[in-house]
Amino acid sequence: MQAQGALKALNDGAECGIMRLFPIGLESFSRHKCLCKLFLGIPIKRLSMETKLYPSNLMQLKLFKTRLVEDPMPILGRLPNLRILMLFSNSYIRRKMKCPYGGFPELEFPQMLNLYELQDFSIKETTMPNLKTLKLEFYRRITRFPYRLLRLEKLQRLSLYEVSQELMNVVSDTPGEDWNRIRLITSYAPPPPKNLW
């Protein structure tokens, strides 16, 4: 490992042979000022609510099998430099997720994959003003979509892969000129028939 303060990227736990270095969470690396990419792949269940305990220049965060039981969005939305957020299988295991008012000021590329329990995803006003690409994959329980995301001017790509038909109906019911734009930037793959699940 490089000297403290010079670490730029770190993988943990999700790849064969990688040592589990920080069982208590992201705050273990708060003093690494140059740490900008982090992949956390071990159960931690909760994130600290103190932003000062996180790497101050974190730009890319991947969570995998962290099994969070508290909504991570209120704290992650306060990280000032986060641009890429990937929430993979079992990173969060509750039904509701809410992005805070004014959260994620620099986020451009969120990807949410296989959060099996998630049913309700919502955002507050002025959230993700710089959003460019949103990917939702394998969401068969979500029936509500945050309409505010569809109205963000910088949104360039919306990828919906094996999401519920109810969710897709919400997107396709976007009114007026907003739908004309959303239709051009949306890619959609329906889930297989239920008898094949």
C-alpha positions as protocol buffer text, in pm:
chain_id: "A"
residue {
  index: 1
  type: MET
  ca { x: 0 y: 0 z: 0 }
}
residue {
  index: 2
  type: GLN
  ca { x: 120 y: 350 z: -76 }
}
residue {
  index: 3
  type: ALA
  ca { x: 191 y: 594 z: 202 }
}
residue {
  index: 4
  type: GLN
  ca { x: -98 y: 748 z: 391 }
}
residue {
  index: 5
  type: GLY
  ca { x: -241 y: 1045 z: 201 }
}
residue {
  index: 6
  type: ALA
  ca { x: -122 y: 919 z: -139 }
}
residue {
  index: 7
  type: LEU
  ca { x: -361 y: 627 z: -193 }
}
residue {
  index: 8
  type: LYS
  ca { x: -573 y: 686 z: -505 }
}
residue {
  index: 9
  type: ALA
  ca { x: -775 y: 367 z: -558 }
}
residue {
  index: 10
  type: LEU
  ca { x: -862 y: 64 z: -349 }
}
residue {
  index: 11
  type: ASN
  ca { x: -1055 y: -258 z: -397 }
}
residue {
  index: 12
  type: ASP
  ca { x: -1172 y: -457 z: -99 }
}
residue {
  index: 13
  type: GLY
  ca { x: -1313 y: -805 z: -63 }
}
residue {
  index: 14
  type: ALA
  ca { x: -1493 y: -845 z: -395 }
}
residue {
  index: 15
  type: GLU
  ca { x: -1202 y: -987 z: -590 }
}
residue {
  index: 16
  type: CYS
  ca { x: -1015 y: -1309 z: -517 }
}
residue {
  index: 17
  type: GLY
  ca { x: -706 y: -1245 z: -310 }
}
residue {
  index: 18
  type: ILE
  ca { x: -794 y: -893 z: -198 }
}
residue {
  index: 19
  type: MET
  ca { x: -748 y: -841 z: 176 }
}
residue {
  index: 20
  type: ARG
  ca { x: -1041 y: -708 z: 378 }
}
residue {
  index: 21
  type: LEU
  ca { x: -886 y: -390 z: 501 }
}
residue {
  index: 22
  type: PHE
  ca { x: -1162 y: -181 z: 653 }
}
residue {
  index: 23
  type: PRO
  ca { x: -1438 y: -378 z: 827 }
}
residue {
  index: 24
  type: ILE
  ca { x: -1581 y: -70 z: 998 }
}
residue {
  index: 25
  type: GLY
  ca { x: -1658 y: 118 z: 676 }
}
residue {
  index: 26
  type: LEU
  ca { x: -1541 y: 401 z: 454 }
}
residue {
  index: 27
  type: GLU
  ca { x: -1434 y: 625 z: 739 }
}
residue {
  index: 28
  type: SER
  ca { x: -1123 y: 409 z: 785 }
}
residue {
  index: 29
  type: PHE
  ca { x: -968 y: 603 z: 496 }
}
residue {
  index: 30
  type: SER
  ca { x: -1071 y: 956 z: 584 }
}
residue {
  index: 31
  type: ARG
  ca { x: -709 y: 1066 z: 609 }
}
residue {
  index: 32
  type: HIS
  ca { x: -623 y: 953 z: 256 }
}
residue {
  index: 33
  type: LYS
  ca { x: -675 y: 1287 z: 85 }
}
residue {
  index: 34
  type: CYS
  ca { x: -592 y: 1149 z: -261 }
}
residue {
  index: 35
  type: LEU
  ca { x: -823 y: 847 z: -241 }
}
residue {
  index: 36
  type: CYS
  ca { x: -1069 y: 900 z: -527 }
}
residue {
  index: 37
  type: LYS
  ca { x: -1188 y: 547 z: -617 }
}
residue {
  index: 38
  type: LEU
  ca { x: -1319 y: 290 z: -374 }
}
residue {
  index: 39
  type: PHE
  ca { x: -1476 y: -55 z: -416 }
}
residue {
  index: 40
  type: LEU
  ca { x: -1618 y: -193 z: -92 }
}
residue {
  index: 41
  type: GLY
  ca { x: -1732 y: -557 z: -99 }
}
residue {
  index: 42
  type: ILE
  ca { x: -1787 y: -673 z: 259 }
}
residue {
  index: 43
  type: PRO
  ca { x: -2087 y: -650 z: 496 }
}
residue {
  index: 44
  type: ILE
  ca { x: -2087 y: -329 z: 701 }
}
residue {
  index: 45
  type: LYS
  ca { x: -2466 y: -273 z: 747 }
}
residue {
  index: 46
  type: ARG
  ca { x: -2437 y: 98 z: 831 }
}
residue {
  index: 47
  type: LEU
  ca { x: -2246 y: 399 z: 709 }
}
residue {
  index: 48
  type: SER
  ca { x: -2123 y: 674 z: 936 }
}
residue {
  index: 49
  type: MET
  ca { x: -2331 y: 992 z: 917 }
}
residue {
  index: 50
  type: GLU
  ca { x: -2024 y: 1214 z: 966 }
}
residue {
  index: 51
  type: THR
  ca { x: -1900 y: 1327 z: 624 }
}
residue {
  index: 52
  type: LYS
  ca { x: -1568 y: 1437 z: 773 }
}
residue {
  index: 53
  type: LEU
  ca { x: -1485 y: 1070 z: 830 }
}
residue {
  index: 54
  type: TYR
  ca { x: -1494 y: 992 z: 456 }
}
residue {
  index: 55
  type: PRO
  ca { x: -1221 y: 1041 z: 195 }
}
residue {
  index: 56
  type: SER
  ca { x: -1262 y: 1407 z: 108 }
}
residue {
  index: 57
  type: ASN
  ca { x: -1186 y: 1366 z: -263 }
}
residue {
  index: 58
  type: LEU
  ca { x: -1384 y: 1047 z: -326 }
}
residue {
  index: 59
  type: MET
  ca { x: -1515 y: 1058 z: -684 }
}
residue {
  index: 60
  type: GLN
  ca { x: -1610 y: 695 z: -755 }
}
residue {
  index: 61
  type: LEU
  ca { x: -1773 y: 453 z: -511 }
}
residue {
  index: 62
  type: LYS
  ca { x: -1883 y: 93 z: -570 }
}
residue {
  index: 63
  type: LEU
  ca { x: -2069 y: -101 z: -302 }
}
residue {
  index: 64
  type: PHE
  ca { x: -2122 y: -477 z: -334 }
}
residue {
  index: 65
  type: LYS
  ca { x: -2269 y: -711 z: -71 }
}
residue {
  index: 66
  type: THR
  ca { x: -2233 y: -449 z: 198 }
}
residue {
  index: 67
  type: ARG
  ca { x: -2588 y: -543 z: 314 }
}
residue {
  index: 68
  type: LEU
  ca { x: -2671 y: -195 z: 437 }
}
residue {
  index: 69
  type: VAL
  ca { x: -2986 y: -184 z: 651 }
}
residue {
  index: 70
  type: GLU
  ca { x: -3007 y: 196 z: 658 }
}
residue {
  index: 71
  type: ASP
  ca { x: -3065 y: 406 z: 347 }
}
residue {
  index: 72
  type: PRO
  ca { x: -2717 y: 515 z: 228 }
}
residue {
  index: 73
  type: MET
  ca { x: -2844 y: 804 z: 13 }
}
residue {
  index: 74
  type: PRO
  ca { x: -2871 y: 1073 z: 286 }
}
residue {
  index: 75
  type: ILE
  ca { x: -2501 y: 1041 z: 368 }
}
residue {
  index: 76
  type: LEU
  ca { x: -2366 y: 959 z: 21 }
}
residue {
  index: 77
  type: GLY
  ca { x: -2560 y: 1255 z: -116 }
}
residue {
  index: 78
  type: ARG
  ca { x: -2348 y: 1483 z: 101 }
}
residue {
  index: 79
  type: LEU
  ca { x: -2015 y: 1372 z: -43 }
}
residue {
  index: 80
  type: PRO
  ca { x: -1914 y: 1682 z: -241 }
}
residue {
  index: 81
  type: ASN
  ca { x: -1703 y: 1525 z: -516 }
}
residue {
  index: 82
  type: LEU
  ca { x: -1884 y: 1197 z: -585 }
}
residue {
  index: 83
  type: ARG
  ca { x: -1938 y: 1155 z: -960 }
}
residue {
  index: 84
  type: ILE
  ca { x: -1987 y: 781 z: -1006 }
}
residue {
  index: 85
  type: LEU
  ca { x: -2196 y: 568 z: -771 }
}
residue {
  index: 86
  type: MET
  ca { x: -2251 y: 196 z: -827 }
}
residue {
  index: 87
  type: LEU
  ca { x: -2479 y: 5 z: -593 }
}
residue {
  index: 88
  type: PHE
  ca { x: -2452 y: -364 z: -680 }
}
residue {
  index: 89
  type: SER
  ca { x: -2613 y: -684 z: -552 }
}
residue {
  index: 90
  type: ASN
  ca { x: -2712 y: -678 z: -186 }
}
residue {
  index: 91
  type: SER
  ca { x: -2539 y: -351 z: -117 }
}
residue {
  index: 92
  type: TYR
  ca { x: -2870 y: -232 z: 33 }
}
residue {
  index: 93
  type: ILE
  ca { x: -3138 y: -468 z: 162 }
}
residue {
  index: 94
  type: ARG
  ca { x: -3437 y: -253 z: 251 }
}
residue {
  index: 95
  type: ARG
  ca { x: -3748 y: -149 z: 58 }
}
residue {
  index: 96
  type: LYS
  ca { x: -3722 y: 230 z: 47 }
}
residue {
  index: 97
  type: MET
  ca { x: -3451 y: 461 z: -80 }
}
residue {
  index: 98
  type: LYS
  ca { x: -3472 y: 840 z: -76 }
}
residue {
  index: 99
  type: CYS
  ca { x: -3222 y: 1088 z: -215 }
}
residue {
  index: 100
  type: PRO
  ca { x: -3200 y: 1404 z: 0 }
}
residue {
  index: 101
  type: TYR
  ca { x: -3286 y: 1761 z: -93 }
}
residue {
  index: 102
  type: GLY
  ca { x: -2993 y: 1911 z: -284 }
}
residue {
  index: 103
  type: GLY
  ca { x: -2798 y: 1585 z: -262 }
}
residue {
  index: 104
  type: PHE
  ca { x: -2534 y: 1452 z: -500 }
}
residue {
  index: 105
  type: PRO
  ca { x: -2429 y: 1791 z: -641 }
}
residue {
  index: 106
  type: GLU
  ca { x: -2164 y: 1641 z: -871 }
}
residue {
  index: 107
  type: LEU
  ca { x: -2307 y: 1294 z: -941 }
}
residue {
  index: 108
  type: GLU
  ca { x: -2311 y: 1210 z: -1314 }
}
residue {
  index: 109
  type: PHE
  ca { x: -2331 y: 832 z: -1340 }
}
residue {
  index: 110
  type: PRO
  ca { x: -2534 y: 634 z: -1084 }
}
residue {
  index: 111
  type: GLN
  ca { x: -2587 y: 264 z: -1150 }
}
residue {
  index: 112
  type: MET
  ca { x: -2814 y: 44 z: -937 }
}
residue {
  index: 113
  type: LEU
  ca { x: -2806 y: -329 z: -996 }
}
residue {
  index: 114
  type: ASN
  ca { x: -2987 y: -615 z: -820 }
}
residue {
  index: 115
  type: LEU
  ca { x: -3114 y: -440 z: -510 }
}
residue {
  index: 116
  type: TYR
  ca { x: -3370 y: -715 z: -476 }
}
residue {
  index: 117
  type: GLU
  ca { x: -3573 y: -571 z: -188 }
}
residue {
  index: 118
  type: LEU
  ca { x: -3602 y: -218 z: -322 }
}
residue {
  index: 119
  type: GLN
  ca { x: -3960 y: -114 z: -404 }
}
residue {
  index: 120
  type: ASP
  ca { x: -3973 y: 263 z: -359 }
}
residue {
  index: 121
  type: PHE
  ca { x: -3706 y: 495 z: -502 }
}
residue {
  index: 122
  type: SER
  ca { x: -3765 y: 868 z: -460 }
}
residue {
  index: 123
  type: ILE
  ca { x: -3572 y: 1194 z: -476 }
}
residue {
  index: 124
  type: LYS
  ca { x: -3613 y: 1542 z: -333 }
}
residue {
  index: 125
  type: GLU
  ca { x: -3591 y: 1867 z: -528 }
}
residue {
  index: 126
  type: THR
  ca { x: -3256 y: 1986 z: -668 }
}
residue {
  index: 127
  type: THR
  ca { x: -3108 y: 1638 z: -635 }
}
residue {
  index: 128
  type: MET
  ca { x: -2845 y: 1523 z: -888 }
}
residue {
  index: 129
  type: PRO
  ca { x: -2838 y: 1842 z: -1098 }
}
residue {
  index: 130
  type: ASN
  ca { x: -2547 y: 1706 z: -1307 }
}
residue {
  index: 131
  type: LEU
  ca { x: -2696 y: 1363 z: -1378 }
}
residue {
  index: 132
  type: LYS
  ca { x: -2598 y: 1238 z: -1726 }
}
residue {
  index: 133
  type: THR
  ca { x: -2658 y: 862 z: -1724 }
}
residue {
  index: 134
  type: LEU
  ca { x: -2883 y: 651 z: -1502 }
}
residue {
  index: 135
  type: LYS
  ca { x: -2882 y: 271 z: -1511 }
}
residue {
  index: 136
  type: LEU
  ca { x: -3136 y: 56 z: -1330 }
}
residue {
  index: 137
  type: GLU
  ca { x: -3097 y: -318 z: -1380 }
}
residue {
  index: 138
  type: PHE
  ca { x: -3300 y: -611 z: -1246 }
}
residue {
  index: 139
  type: TYR
  ca { x: -3569 y: -417 z: -1062 }
}
residue {
  index: 140
  type: ARG
  ca { x: -3886 y: -619 z: -1081 }
}
residue {
  index: 141
  type: ARG
  ca { x: -4042 y: -481 z: -762 }
}
residue {
  index: 142
  type: ILE
  ca { x: -4009 y: -108 z: -818 }
}
residue {
  index: 143
  type: THR
  ca { x: -4335 y: 39 z: -944 }
}
residue {
  index: 144
  type: ARG
  ca { x: -4260 y: 409 z: -885 }
}
residue {
  index: 145
  type: PHE
  ca { x: -4004 y: 619 z: -1069 }
}
residue {
  index: 146
  type: PRO
  ca { x: -3883 y: 962 z: -953 }
}
residue {
  index: 147
  type: TYR
  ca { x: -4029 y: 1186 z: -1223 }
}
residue {
  index: 148
  type: ARG
  ca { x: -3792 y: 1468 z: -1127 }
}
residue {
  index: 149
  type: LEU
  ca { x: -3502 y: 1267 z: -1271 }
}
residue {
  index: 150
  type: LEU
  ca { x: -3668 y: 1261 z: -1611 }
}
residue {
  index: 151
  type: ARG
  ca { x: -3683 y: 1640 z: -1617 }
}
residue {
  index: 152
  type: LEU
  ca { x: -3313 y: 1697 z: -1553 }
}
residue {
  index: 153
  type: GLU
  ca { x: -3172 y: 1886 z: -1849 }
}
residue {
  index: 154
  type: LYS
  ca { x: -2833 y: 1716 z: -1851 }
}
residue {
  index: 155
  type: LEU
  ca { x: -2973 y: 1361 z: -1860 }
}
residue {
  index: 156
  type: GLN
  ca { x: -2838 y: 1196 z: -2175 }
}
residue {
  index: 157
  type: ARG
  ca { x: -2904 y: 827 z: -2122 }
}
residue {
  index: 158
  type: LEU
  ca { x: -3157 y: 621 z: -1928 }
}
residue {
  index: 159
  type: SER
  ca { x: -3096 y: 245 z: -1922 }
}
residue {
  index: 160
  type: LEU
  ca { x: -3370 y: 19 z: -1784 }
}
residue {
  index: 161
  type: TYR
  ca { x: -3285 y: -351 z: -1793 }
}
residue {
  index: 162
  type: GLU
  ca { x: -3532 y: -609 z: -1668 }
}
residue {
  index: 163
  type: VAL
  ca { x: -3740 y: -365 z: -1468 }
}
residue {
  index: 164
  type: SER
  ca { x: -4108 y: -409 z: -1389 }
}
residue {
  index: 165
  type: GLN
  ca { x: -4365 y: -323 z: -1652 }
}
residue {
  index: 166
  type: GLU
  ca { x: -4526 y: -89 z: -1401 }
}
residue {
  index: 167
  type: LEU
  ca { x: -4203 y: 108 z: -1378 }
}
residue {
  index: 168
  type: MET
  ca { x: -4169 y: 124 z: -1753 }
}
residue {
  index: 169
  type: ASN
  ca { x: -4528 y: 244 z: -1781 }
}
residue {
  index: 170
  type: VAL
  ca { x: -4450 y: 532 z: -1547 }
}
residue {
  index: 171
  type: VAL
  ca { x: -4157 y: 634 z: -1768 }
}
residue {
  index: 172
  type: SER
  ca { x: -4357 y: 604 z: -2090 }
}
residue {
  index: 173
  type: ASP
  ca { x: -4637 y: 815 z: -1941 }
}
residue {
  index: 174
  type: THR
  ca { x: -4403 y: 1114 z: -1915 }
}
residue {
  index: 175
  type: PRO
  ca { x: -4611 y: 1403 z: -2049 }
}
residue {
  index: 176
  type: GLY
  ca { x: -4556 y: 1631 z: -2345 }
}
residue {
  index: 177
  type: GLU
  ca { x: -4217 y: 1740 z: -2469 }
}
residue {
  index: 178
  type: ASP
  ca { x: -4039 y: 1565 z: -2183 }
}
residue {
  index: 179
  type: TRP
  ca { x: -4148 y: 1228 z: -2325 }
}
residue {
  index: 180
  type: ASN
  ca { x: -4017 y: 1314 z: -2672 }
}
residue {
  index: 181
  type: ARG
  ca { x: -3673 y: 1365 z: -2522 }
}
residue {
  index: 182
  type: ILE
  ca { x: -3688 y: 1069 z: -2282 }
}
residue {
  index: 183
  type: ARG
  ca { x: -3798 y: 834 z: -2560 }
}
residue {
  index: 184
  type: LEU
  ca { x: -3482 y: 912 z: -2758 }
}
residue {
  index: 185
  type: ILE
  ca { x: -3241 y: 851 z: -2470 }
}
residue {
  index: 186
  type: THR
  ca { x: -3403 y: 544 z: -2311 }
}
residue {
  index: 187
  type: SER
  ca { x: -3292 y: 186 z: -2368 }
}
residue {
  index: 188
  type: TYR
  ca { x: -3520 y: -83 z: -2230 }
}
residue {
  index: 189
  type: ALA
  ca { x: -3502 y: -460 z: -2197 }
}
residue {
  index: 190
  type: PRO
  ca { x: -3810 y: -626 z: -2043 }
}
residue {
  index: 191
  type: PRO
  ca { x: -3779 y: -912 z: -1794 }
}
residue {
  index: 192
  type: PRO
  ca { x: -3831 y: -1265 z: -1922 }
}
residue {
  index: 193
  type: PRO
  ca { x: -4173 y: -1430 z: -1878 }
}
residue {
  index: 194
  type: LYS
  ca { x: -4245 y: -1525 z: -1516 }
}
residue {
  index: 195
  type: ASN
  ca { x: -4237 y: -1896 z: -1592 }
}
residue {
  index: 196
  type: LEU
  ca { x: -3871 y: -1854 z: -1688 }
}
residue {
  index: 197
  type: TRP
  ca { x: -3761 y: -1676 z: -1366 }
}
